[in-house]
Structures are given as structure tokens and as C-alpha cells.
Amino acid sequence: MPRFDEGQEKHMPNIVIAGAQWGDEGKGKIVDLLSERFQVVARYNGGHNAGHTVIIEDEKFVLHLIPSGILHPGILCVMGHGMVIDPWALEKEIAGLVERDVEIEDNLVISDRAHLILPHHRVLESLAEAARGENKIGTTQRGIGPAYEDKAGRRGIRMSDLLNKDTLPGKLAEARRHFETICRGSNHTPELDWDQLLQDLLAFGERLRPRIADTSLVLQRSMARGYSVLFEGAQATLLDIDLGTYPYVTSSSATAGGAVTGLGISPTRVDGILGIAKAYTTRVGAGPLPSEIGGSLEEEIRKRGAEFGASTGRPRRCGWFDAVVTRYSTLVNGFDSIALTKLDVFDPLAEIQVCTGYKYKGEVLTDFPADLAVAEACEPVYETMPGWVEPTAGVRDYALLPQGAQDYIARLSDLVGCEIGIVSTGPDRLDTILRRSSAVAAWFE
Ligand code: IMP
């Protein structure tokens, strides 16, 4: 049961958590860690392309759709209309969690305005990726892009449509008409059973009915009662449809602004923004990664950091910490603080590089370029720092970090223009340092 009747004496902050790089920064762990300070956790974008890994006492949970707050009893979890939801994936995720004794009752609500991912979206995605040839985006193949296309094209099917058996057939017919037009153009013979799909969707509607709500109103009312909300973003700034490395991006608004549009809340309700950045940089899929390491060192970092996709199992490309990217993220999101994760992955390295700028046609750029051709032609400018060559894994007190690690953190903070308020030194909830002098500590005083 959500802790809904306890009330709140003082106004607790509402905080957005957003990824600062290309995703997989460890948002799941930080959301889970901070969740207990909030009454509500609301996810604002993306779908089951995300994979948020949370480890609690050696038990591993990978959440794709459901906010990571679900692992704490008594927190209301909201899936906002900025998300796209595959109802099969949702039910599977709910069932998997229930099987592991996670309580999912009236503590999970889903926006009536959230758009659905349907089977034809995956077909459209594979046609679109195949047509791109060498320029494939390298998507997760979950149907994310086509579902957002249908939303923008005003032919999408929303959660509320599942509850209306009179209008759903017409809406499905419109989706089918569009789908088949594209199939004809691609010489693809569609094999979908639309009658069965209609029946399946109506059945989902009946089962999900108690959870489907106007979640914007749910959030307004919660905040009016003094409950504090953690707004959880999926993916990350450089994958944002507007601010990322377009077209090698996802199709949603992953930056902090997405919390406002994806949940239907006013920007004035956001009290703070926490960015999550890895101590290095990774990306899955195609597109520029200027500080990509390459060779056996990249392989070693991938292994040490277990850099394989939580959703697709794909190996992640690994690069040095890119201060150009993270400074850009700090600016466009307005981070008050950054949580730096996976510091311990660098423990054995004698030397560490930090990308401070990009050389392009004899000039050094310090802002991330919009033009992909420029980003791809850039040569990273590195600053070399000594490693600490001592274990930081599991360190829970800032003062106990080796001096080299403290110097590295201080340098990143300077380059990026934002404090580093949290340092994560291992996958467990408890392997985390919350710095007492930070904005994060002040939020929860
Ligand atoms: P899509 O979101 O499946 O359309 O994929 C678009 C791009 O975003 C691809 O490069 C994916 O690998 C990447 N992507 C999507 N979700 C995630 C994520 O949760 N972590 C990291 N990369 C992601």
C-alpha cells in the first residue's frame, strides 16, 4: 500500500534524476537508493528499451518499464504519459516481480494518456533499420521509435483506448491502414492477426483497468498533500530526441525537461535535478563516441565494468570520461549535483585520460556540436591523470578514498562545472558515498 495517509510536515523536495551521458550510468541504483526519501516515484519517458539494474543484498533486479521505486514497499510508482508501453512486456515484468515477492497492488498506476507499443511497431522498426543499411541506429528493437512516430502522427493508441471497446476497433483500423501502406512500399507481407490483437488489447484493458488513471492529477494531488516525488528519467541526455546525437538517439525526451512534459507537471514543481554520470563513458548502438578507447584496454574496462546491455546483452562501447559531453548535459539539464558511478572500475589503471575538448579543423571545441559530421570528425583532446591503483570498491566514506581518486573526482567536477555529490563504488545499494556538503544532502536535511 502506498504510504499515502501519513502526511508530510514540511515540504520535501521533488527531484528529477536524469542520465548525463548515453545511458547505463547506473540510474536504477541511485533511484533505488534515494527512493526511500520519497513517497512517489514517477517515470517520465521511454519504454522497455531501458534496463535499470538494482542489486539488493546480492539479489539482482532488472527493471525495464516499472519505476525502480517499486522495490520499496509503500512508494507510489507512476508510469507517465511520456512513456510508451508494451502491454505484454508490462504484464511480464509485473508477473516476474510478483513471483519474487515484490508487492504490486495499488502502488503502481499508469497514465491513461501513455501510448502503446504494439506488435506492428516492431515490424516497422526492423523494416526501417534494414532500409538504413550501413547507417543503422542500432536500436533495441522494442518498437520504441515507431510507437513515438504514431504518437506524433496522431494515430497512436493510448492506455485509455483499451477501456473503450466501441472506439478501439476504429483506432486499430487506422493504425493498420498506416502500417499496411508502409508494408506495401517495402514489399513486405504483413502477417499480423488484427482480430486477435483487438481481443488481446481489450483483455489487457480489463486487467489493467484498476491501474489506469490520469496520472498528472494523481501527481498534482500527491504534491498538494506534501508528498515528494522523484521523477525518474530513462536513457540519457545524449540519447534525447532533441538534445542528443541525432539521429543516433532514442525517440523520447530523456532530459530533465521531459519530466515536465512527460508527466504533466509544472516546471515550478521541480526543486532539484540530479545528473547521473559514469566515471567513464559508454554507449550501445551506433553514433559518435569521441572518447572511445579501443583495443585491449577498452576490452578490459568493458569486462571490469560488466558493460553489456541490461536489455539486449550487447557489448557497450567504452570511452574515457568526456567532460565536453557532461558539461553540455549539466547545462541543458541544469544539474544541481552529479552522482558519479562505477569509480572502482578504474582501480587498477596507472593512468587515466579525461577528454577536455575536441580538435576540429585546427580549432579546439569545448561545446558539443549539433552537426554529427563535425562530432564524427573531431579528435579528442586528452588530459592525463595518474590513477590511484588502490581498491575503491565498496568504500563508503569519502575521506577513505585514495587521494588519486579524490583528485580525479575534483578535476571532473571542475571541468563539468557541477559538484559531485554522490560517488558509487560498487553495485550494492550500500556501496555509495553521499557527500555531506552536497546539494543532495541539503535536499534531505
Ligand atoms: P531505441 O530507444 O530502441 O529506439 O534505440 C535508440 C538508441 O538508444 C540505440 O542506440 C540504443 O542502443 C539506445 N538506447 C535505448 N535505450 C537505452 C538504454 O536504456 N541504455 C542505453 N542505450 C539505450
Coordinates of C-alpha atoms and ligand atoms in Angstrom, one line a residue:
M1 CA 0.0 0.0 0.0
P2 CA 1.3 3.5 -0.8
R3 CA 2.2 5.5 2.3
F4 CA -0.5 7.9 1.4
D5 CA -2.1 8.8 4.6
E6 CA 0.9 9.7 6.7
G7 CA 1.1 13.3 5.5
Q8 CA 4.2 15.3 5.4
E9 CA 5.0 18.0 7.9
K10 CA 7.4 20.0 5.8
H11 CA 7.8 20.4 2.1
M12 CA 10.2 17.8 0.9
P13 CA 11.8 18.5 -2.5
N14 CA 10.7 17.0 -5.8
I15 CA 13.8 15.8 -7.6
V16 CA 14.5 14.8 -11.2
I17 CA 17.1 12.1 -11.9
A18 CA 18.5 12.2 -15.5
G19 CA 21.3 10.5 -17.3
A20 CA 24.2 12.7 -18.2
Q21 CA 25.8 10.6 -21.0
W22 CA 24.5 7.9 -23.3
G23 CA 22.6 5.8 -20.8
D24 CA 23.5 3.0 -18.5
E25 CA 25.0 5.4 -16.0
G26 CA 23.5 3.5 -13.1
K27 CA 20.3 5.5 -12.6
G28 CA 18.5 2.4 -11.3
K29 CA 20.8 2.1 -8.4
I30 CA 20.6 5.8 -7.5
V31 CA 16.8 5.9 -7.9
D32 CA 16.5 2.9 -5.7
L33 CA 18.9 4.4 -3.1
L34 CA 17.1 7.7 -2.9
S35 CA 13.6 6.2 -3.2
E36 CA 13.0 5.8 0.5
R37 CA 13.1 9.5 0.9
F38 CA 10.1 10.0 -1.4
Q39 CA 6.5 9.0 -1.3
V40 CA 6.1 8.8 -5.1
V41 CA 8.5 7.8 -7.9
A42 CA 7.3 8.7 -11.4
R43 CA 8.9 7.7 -14.7
Y44 CA 8.6 10.2 -17.5
N45 CA 10.0 8.7 -20.8
G46 CA 10.9 5.7 -22.8
G47 CA 9.7 2.1 -22.7
H48 CA 11.2 -1.3 -22.2
N49 CA 14.3 -0.2 -24.1
A50 CA 15.6 0.8 -20.7
G51 CA 17.2 -1.7 -18.3
H52 CA 17.6 -0.4 -14.8
T53 CA 19.7 -2.8 -12.7
V54 CA 19.3 -2.8 -8.9
I55 CA 21.2 -5.1 -6.6
I56 CA 19.8 -5.5 -3.1
E57 CA 21.7 -7.9 -0.8
D58 CA 23.1 -9.9 -3.7
E59 CA 19.7 -10.2 -5.3
K60 CA 19.6 -8.6 -8.8
F61 CA 16.5 -7.0 -10.2
V62 CA 16.4 -5.6 -13.8
L63 CA 13.5 -3.2 -14.3
H64 CA 12.6 -2.2 -17.8
L65 CA 9.3 -0.3 -17.5
I66 CA 8.3 -0.1 -13.9
P67 CA 10.0 2.7 -11.8
S68 CA 12.8 1.4 -9.6
G69 CA 10.9 2.7 -6.6
I70 CA 8.7 -0.4 -6.8
L71 CA 11.3 -2.3 -4.8
H72 CA 10.5 -0.2 -1.7
P73 CA 7.2 -1.1 -0.1
G74 CA 4.9 1.9 0.4
I75 CA 6.0 4.0 -2.5
L76 CA 3.5 5.0 -5.2
C77 CA 5.0 4.3 -8.6
V78 CA 3.7 6.2 -11.6
M79 CA 4.2 5.5 -15.3
G80 CA 3.7 8.8 -17.1
H81 CA 2.3 9.6 -20.5
G82 CA 5.8 10.4 -21.8
M83 CA 6.4 6.7 -21.8
V84 CA 5.5 4.1 -24.5
I85 CA 4.2 0.9 -23.0
D86 CA 4.2 -2.6 -24.5
P87 CA 1.4 -4.3 -22.5
W88 CA 2.9 -7.7 -23.0
A89 CA 6.2 -6.5 -21.6
L90 CA 4.4 -4.8 -18.7
E91 CA 2.5 -7.8 -17.6
K92 CA 5.6 -10.0 -17.9
E93 CA 7.5 -7.5 -15.7
I94 CA 4.7 -7.3 -13.1
A95 CA 4.5 -11.1 -13.0
G96 CA 8.2 -11.5 -12.7
L97 CA 8.4 -9.1 -9.7
V98 CA 5.3 -10.6 -8.0
E99 CA 6.9 -14.0 -8.3
R100 CA 9.9 -12.6 -6.3
D101 CA 7.6 -11.2 -3.7
V102 CA 7.7 -7.6 -4.7
E103 CA 4.3 -6.0 -3.8
I104 CA 2.5 -4.7 -6.8
E105 CA -1.0 -3.7 -5.8
D106 CA -2.4 -0.2 -5.8
N107 CA 1.2 1.1 -5.6
L108 CA 1.5 1.2 -9.4
V109 CA -0.5 3.5 -11.6
I110 CA -0.3 4.0 -15.4
S111 CA -1.2 7.1 -17.3
D112 CA -4.4 6.9 -19.4
R113 CA -2.6 9.0 -22.0
A114 CA 0.5 6.8 -22.3
H115 CA 0.9 5.4 -25.8
L116 CA 1.1 1.7 -26.5
I117 CA 3.8 -0.3 -28.3
L118 CA 2.0 -2.9 -30.5
P119 CA 3.5 -5.8 -32.5
H120 CA 3.4 -3.9 -35.8
H121 CA 5.7 -1.3 -34.3
R122 CA 8.5 -3.9 -34.1
V123 CA 7.9 -4.9 -37.7
L124 CA 8.1 -1.2 -38.7
E125 CA 11.3 -0.8 -36.8
S126 CA 13.0 -3.8 -38.4
L127 CA 12.0 -2.5 -41.9
A128 CA 13.3 1.0 -41.1
E129 CA 16.6 -0.3 -39.7
A130 CA 17.1 -2.6 -42.6
A131 CA 16.4 0.2 -45.0
R132 CA 19.1 2.4 -43.4
G133 CA 21.8 -0.2 -44.4
E134 CA 25.1 0.9 -43.0
N135 CA 23.5 3.8 -41.2
K136 CA 21.5 1.7 -38.8
I137 CA 20.7 3.4 -35.5
G138 CA 21.3 0.1 -33.6
T139 CA 18.0 0.3 -31.8
T140 CA 16.9 -2.1 -29.1
Q141 CA 14.2 -3.5 -31.5
R142 CA 11.5 -2.9 -29.0
G143 CA 9.3 -0.8 -31.3
I144 CA 10.1 2.4 -29.4
G145 CA 10.7 4.7 -32.4
P146 CA 7.6 3.7 -34.4
A147 CA 5.4 4.0 -31.3
Y148 CA 6.5 7.6 -30.8
E149 CA 6.1 8.2 -34.6
D150 CA 2.5 7.0 -34.3
K151 CA 2.0 9.3 -31.3
A152 CA 3.4 12.3 -33.3
G153 CA 1.5 11.2 -36.4
R154 CA -1.8 11.3 -34.3
R155 CA -2.7 7.7 -35.0
G156 CA -1.3 6.2 -31.8
I157 CA -3.3 4.0 -29.4
R158 CA -3.3 5.1 -25.8
M159 CA -4.0 3.3 -22.5
S160 CA -7.4 4.9 -22.2
D161 CA -8.4 3.4 -25.6
L162 CA -8.1 -0.1 -24.1
L163 CA -11.0 0.8 -21.9
N164 CA -13.3 1.7 -24.7
K165 CA -14.5 -1.3 -26.8
D166 CA -16.6 1.0 -29.0
T167 CA -13.8 3.2 -30.3
L168 CA -10.8 0.8 -30.1
P169 CA -11.6 -1.1 -33.3
G170 CA -11.7 2.1 -35.4
K171 CA -8.4 3.3 -33.9
L172 CA -6.8 0.0 -34.5
A173 CA -8.0 0.0 -38.1
E174 CA -6.3 3.4 -38.6
A175 CA -3.0 2.0 -37.2
R176 CA -3.4 -1.0 -39.5
R177 CA -4.1 1.2 -42.6
H178 CA -0.9 3.2 -42.0
F179 CA 1.1 0.0 -41.3
E180 CA 0.0 -1.7 -44.4
T181 CA 0.7 1.3 -46.6
I182 CA 4.3 1.2 -45.4
C183 CA 4.5 -2.6 -45.9
R184 CA 3.4 -2.2 -49.5
G185 CA 6.1 0.4 -50.1
S186 CA 8.7 -2.0 -48.6
N187 CA 7.4 -5.1 -50.4
H188 CA 6.8 -6.7 -47.0
T189 CA 3.8 -9.1 -46.5
P190 CA 2.4 -8.4 -43.1
E191 CA 1.3 -11.4 -41.1
L192 CA -0.4 -9.9 -38.1
D193 CA -3.7 -11.1 -36.8
W194 CA -5.5 -7.9 -36.1
D195 CA -8.7 -9.5 -34.8
Q196 CA -6.7 -11.4 -32.2
L197 CA -4.8 -8.2 -31.4
L198 CA -8.1 -6.4 -30.7
Q199 CA -9.2 -9.2 -28.4
D200 CA -5.9 -9.1 -26.6
L201 CA -6.0 -5.4 -26.1
L202 CA -9.5 -5.4 -24.7
A203 CA -8.4 -8.2 -22.3
F204 CA -5.4 -6.1 -21.3
G205 CA -7.7 -3.2 -20.7
E206 CA -9.9 -5.2 -18.4
R207 CA -6.9 -6.5 -16.4
L208 CA -5.1 -3.1 -16.3
R209 CA -8.3 -1.0 -15.6
P210 CA -7.6 -0.5 -11.9
R211 CA -4.2 0.9 -12.6
I212 CA -5.1 3.3 -15.5
A213 CA -5.5 6.8 -14.3
D214 CA -5.0 10.5 -15.0
T215 CA -1.5 10.4 -13.5
S216 CA -1.0 14.1 -14.0
L217 CA -3.8 14.6 -11.5
V218 CA -2.5 11.9 -9.2
L219 CA 0.8 13.7 -9.1
Q220 CA -0.8 17.2 -8.5
R221 CA -2.9 15.8 -5.7
S222 CA 0.1 14.0 -4.1
M223 CA 2.2 17.1 -4.3
A224 CA -0.6 19.2 -2.9
R225 CA -0.7 16.9 0.1
G226 CA 3.0 17.5 0.7
Y227 CA 4.3 14.2 -0.7
S228 CA 7.6 14.4 -2.5
V229 CA 8.2 13.0 -5.9
L230 CA 11.2 11.5 -7.5
F231 CA 11.0 12.0 -11.3
E232 CA 12.9 9.1 -12.9
G233 CA 14.2 9.5 -16.5
A234 CA 15.3 6.6 -18.7
Q235 CA 18.0 6.7 -21.3
A236 CA 20.1 9.9 -21.1
T237 CA 20.9 13.4 -22.4
L238 CA 22.9 12.3 -25.4
L239 CA 20.1 10.0 -26.4
D240 CA 17.4 12.7 -26.1
I241 CA 15.4 13.2 -29.3
D242 CA 16.2 16.9 -29.4
L243 CA 19.5 17.3 -27.4
G244 CA 21.2 14.1 -28.2
T245 CA 23.5 12.9 -31.1
Y246 CA 20.6 12.9 -33.6
P247 CA 19.7 10.7 -35.4
Y248 CA 21.6 8.2 -33.2
V249 CA 19.2 8.8 -30.3
T250 CA 16.1 7.3 -28.8
S251 CA 12.7 8.9 -29.6
S252 CA 11.8 10.5 -26.3
S253 CA 12.7 13.4 -24.1
A254 CA 15.2 11.9 -21.7
T255 CA 16.5 15.2 -20.3
A256 CA 15.1 16.8 -17.2
G257 CA 12.6 18.8 -19.2
G258 CA 11.0 15.5 -20.2
A259 CA 9.7 15.2 -16.6
V260 CA 7.5 18.2 -17.1
T261 CA 6.1 17.2 -20.5
G262 CA 6.1 13.5 -19.8
L263 CA 4.2 13.7 -16.5
G264 CA 2.1 16.8 -16.9
I265 CA 3.5 18.8 -14.1
S266 CA 4.6 22.4 -13.9
P267 CA 8.4 23.3 -14.1
T268 CA 7.9 25.2 -10.9
R269 CA 7.3 21.9 -9.1
V270 CA 10.8 20.7 -9.7
D271 CA 13.0 21.6 -6.8
G272 CA 16.3 20.0 -7.8
I273 CA 18.0 18.0 -10.6
L274 CA 20.5 15.2 -10.1
G275 CA 22.5 14.0 -13.1
I276 CA 24.0 10.5 -13.2
A277 CA 27.3 10.1 -14.9
K278 CA 29.7 7.2 -15.1
A279 CA 33.4 7.7 -14.2
Y280 CA 34.0 6.9 -17.8
T281 CA 31.6 6.9 -20.9
T282 CA 29.8 4.1 -22.6
R283 CA 27.3 3.8 -25.4
V284 CA 25.4 1.0 -27.1
G285 CA 24.4 1.2 -30.7
A286 CA 25.8 3.3 -33.4
G287 CA 26.7 7.0 -33.5
P288 CA 29.6 9.2 -32.3
L289 CA 31.5 8.4 -29.1
P290 CA 34.5 10.8 -29.4
S291 CA 36.5 9.4 -26.4
E292 CA 36.1 5.7 -27.4
I293 CA 39.2 3.9 -26.1
G294 CA 39.6 0.9 -28.5
G295 CA 41.9 -2.1 -28.2
S296 CA 42.6 -4.3 -25.3
L297 CA 42.2 -1.5 -22.7
E298 CA 38.6 -0.9 -23.8
E299 CA 38.0 -4.7 -23.6
E300 CA 39.4 -4.7 -20.0
I301 CA 37.2 -1.8 -18.9
R302 CA 34.1 -3.5 -20.5
K303 CA 34.9 -6.6 -18.5
R304 CA 35.6 -4.9 -15.3
G305 CA 32.5 -2.7 -15.6
A306 CA 30.3 -5.6 -16.9
E307 CA 29.4 -3.3 -19.8
F308 CA 26.9 -5.4 -21.6
G309 CA 23.3 -4.1 -22.2
A310 CA 20.8 -4.9 -19.5
S311 CA 18.0 -5.1 -22.1
T312 CA 19.8 -6.6 -25.1
G313 CA 23.0 -8.1 -23.8
R314 CA 25.0 -6.1 -26.4
P315 CA 28.6 -5.2 -25.5
R316 CA 28.8 -1.5 -24.7
R317 CA 31.4 0.7 -26.4
C318 CA 33.6 2.3 -23.7
G319 CA 35.4 5.7 -23.7
W320 CA 37.2 7.9 -21.3
F321 CA 35.2 10.4 -19.3
D322 CA 34.2 13.1 -21.8
A323 CA 34.0 16.4 -20.0
V324 CA 32.6 18.1 -23.1
V325 CA 29.6 15.8 -23.1
T326 CA 29.0 16.0 -19.3
R327 CA 29.4 19.8 -19.2
Y328 CA 26.8 20.1 -22.0
S329 CA 24.5 17.8 -20.1
T330 CA 25.0 19.9 -16.9
L331 CA 24.0 23.0 -18.8
V332 CA 21.0 21.6 -20.7
N333 CA 19.6 19.8 -17.7
G334 CA 20.6 22.3 -15.0
F335 CA 22.1 19.7 -12.8
D336 CA 22.5 20.8 -9.1
S337 CA 24.6 17.8 -8.4
I338 CA 26.0 14.7 -10.1
A339 CA 26.2 11.2 -8.9
L340 CA 29.4 9.6 -10.3
T341 CA 29.1 5.8 -10.6
K342 CA 31.5 2.9 -11.2
L343 CA 34.6 4.7 -9.9
D344 CA 36.0 1.4 -8.9
V345 CA 36.3 0.2 -12.5
F346 CA 39.4 2.4 -12.8
D347 CA 41.1 1.0 -9.7
P348 CA 43.9 -0.9 -11.5
L349 CA 44.7 1.8 -14.0
A350 CA 48.1 3.6 -13.6
E351 CA 47.0 6.4 -15.9
I352 CA 43.6 7.8 -16.8
Q353 CA 42.7 10.1 -19.7
V354 CA 40.0 12.7 -19.5
C355 CA 38.6 14.3 -22.7
T356 CA 38.6 18.1 -22.2
G357 CA 37.8 19.2 -25.8
Y358 CA 37.6 18.2 -29.4
K359 CA 40.0 19.2 -32.1
Y360 CA 38.3 20.1 -35.3
K361 CA 39.9 21.8 -38.3
G362 CA 42.7 23.2 -36.1
E363 CA 40.4 24.6 -33.5
V364 CA 39.5 23.2 -30.1
L365 CA 35.8 22.9 -29.5
T366 CA 34.6 22.8 -25.9
D367 CA 30.9 22.7 -26.7
F368 CA 29.2 19.6 -28.1
P369 CA 28.5 20.2 -31.8
A370 CA 25.0 19.7 -33.3
D371 CA 26.3 18.5 -36.6
L372 CA 27.0 14.9 -36.4
A373 CA 29.6 15.1 -39.2
V374 CA 31.6 17.5 -37.1
A375 CA 31.2 15.3 -34.0
E376 CA 32.5 12.3 -36.0
A377 CA 35.4 14.2 -37.4
C378 CA 36.6 15.6 -34.1
E379 CA 39.7 14.3 -32.4
P380 CA 39.5 14.2 -28.6
V381 CA 41.9 16.4 -26.6
Y382 CA 43.0 14.5 -23.5
E383 CA 44.4 15.4 -20.1
T384 CA 46.3 12.6 -18.5
M385 CA 45.9 12.0 -14.8
P386 CA 47.6 9.4 -12.6
G387 CA 45.5 6.5 -11.5
W388 CA 45.2 5.6 -7.8
V389 CA 46.0 1.8 -8.2
E390 CA 44.3 1.0 -4.9
P391 CA 40.9 -0.5 -4.3
T392 CA 38.0 1.9 -4.0
A393 CA 35.4 -0.9 -4.5
G394 CA 33.0 -0.8 -1.6
V395 CA 34.4 2.4 0.0
R396 CA 31.6 4.2 1.8
D397 CA 33.4 7.2 3.2
Y398 CA 34.8 10.0 1.0
A399 CA 37.8 10.5 3.2
L400 CA 38.7 6.9 2.8
L401 CA 39.0 7.2 -1.0
P402 CA 42.7 7.2 -2.2
Q403 CA 44.0 10.7 -2.8
G404 CA 44.3 10.0 -6.6
A405 CA 40.6 9.1 -6.7
Q406 CA 39.6 12.3 -4.8
D407 CA 41.8 14.3 -7.2
Y408 CA 40.1 12.7 -10.2
I409 CA 36.6 13.5 -8.8
A410 CA 37.6 17.1 -8.1
R411 CA 39.0 17.5 -11.6
L412 CA 35.9 16.1 -13.2
S413 CA 33.7 18.4 -11.1
D414 CA 35.8 21.5 -12.2
L415 CA 35.7 20.5 -15.8
V416 CA 32.0 19.9 -15.8
G417 CA 31.0 22.9 -13.7
C418 CA 28.9 20.9 -11.2
E419 CA 29.5 19.4 -7.8
I420 CA 29.8 15.6 -7.5
G421 CA 27.5 14.9 -4.5
I422 CA 27.3 11.1 -4.7
V423 CA 30.0 8.6 -5.6
S424 CA 29.1 5.0 -6.2
T425 CA 31.9 2.4 -5.6
G426 CA 30.0 -0.8 -6.3
P427 CA 26.7 -2.3 -7.4
D428 CA 25.2 -2.8 -3.9
R429 CA 22.9 -0.1 -2.5
L430 CA 25.3 0.4 0.4
D431 CA 28.4 0.9 -1.7
T432 CA 27.7 4.6 -2.0
I433 CA 29.2 7.8 -0.7
L434 CA 26.8 10.7 -0.1
R435 CA 28.9 13.9 0.5
R436 CA 27.7 15.8 3.4
S437 CA 28.5 19.2 1.8
S438 CA 26.4 18.5 -1.3
A439 CA 23.1 19.8 -2.6
V440 CA 21.8 16.2 -2.4
A441 CA 22.5 16.1 1.4
A442 CA 20.8 19.5 1.7
W443 CA 17.7 18.3 0.0
F444 CA 17.1 15.7 2.7
E445 CA 18.2 17.6 5.7
Ligands
IMP1 P1 15.7 2.8 -29.2 O1 15.5 3.5 -27.9 O2 15.4 1.3 -29.0 O3 15.0 3.4 -30.3 O4 17.2 2.9 -29.5 C1 17.9 4.1 -30.0 C2 19.3 4.2 -29.4 O5 19.2 4.4 -28.0 C3 20.1 2.9 -29.6 O6 21.5 3.4 -29.8 C4 20.0 2.2 -28.3 O7 21.1 1.4 -28.0 C5 20.0 3.4 -27.3 N1 19.3 3.1 -26.1 C6 17.9 2.9 -25.9 N2 17.7 2.7 -24.6 C7 18.9 2.6 -23.9 C8 19.2 2.4 -22.6 O8 18.4 2.2 -21.7 N3 20.6 2.5 -22.3 C9 21.5 2.7 -23.3 N4 21.2 2.9 -24.6 C10 19.9 2.9 -24.9

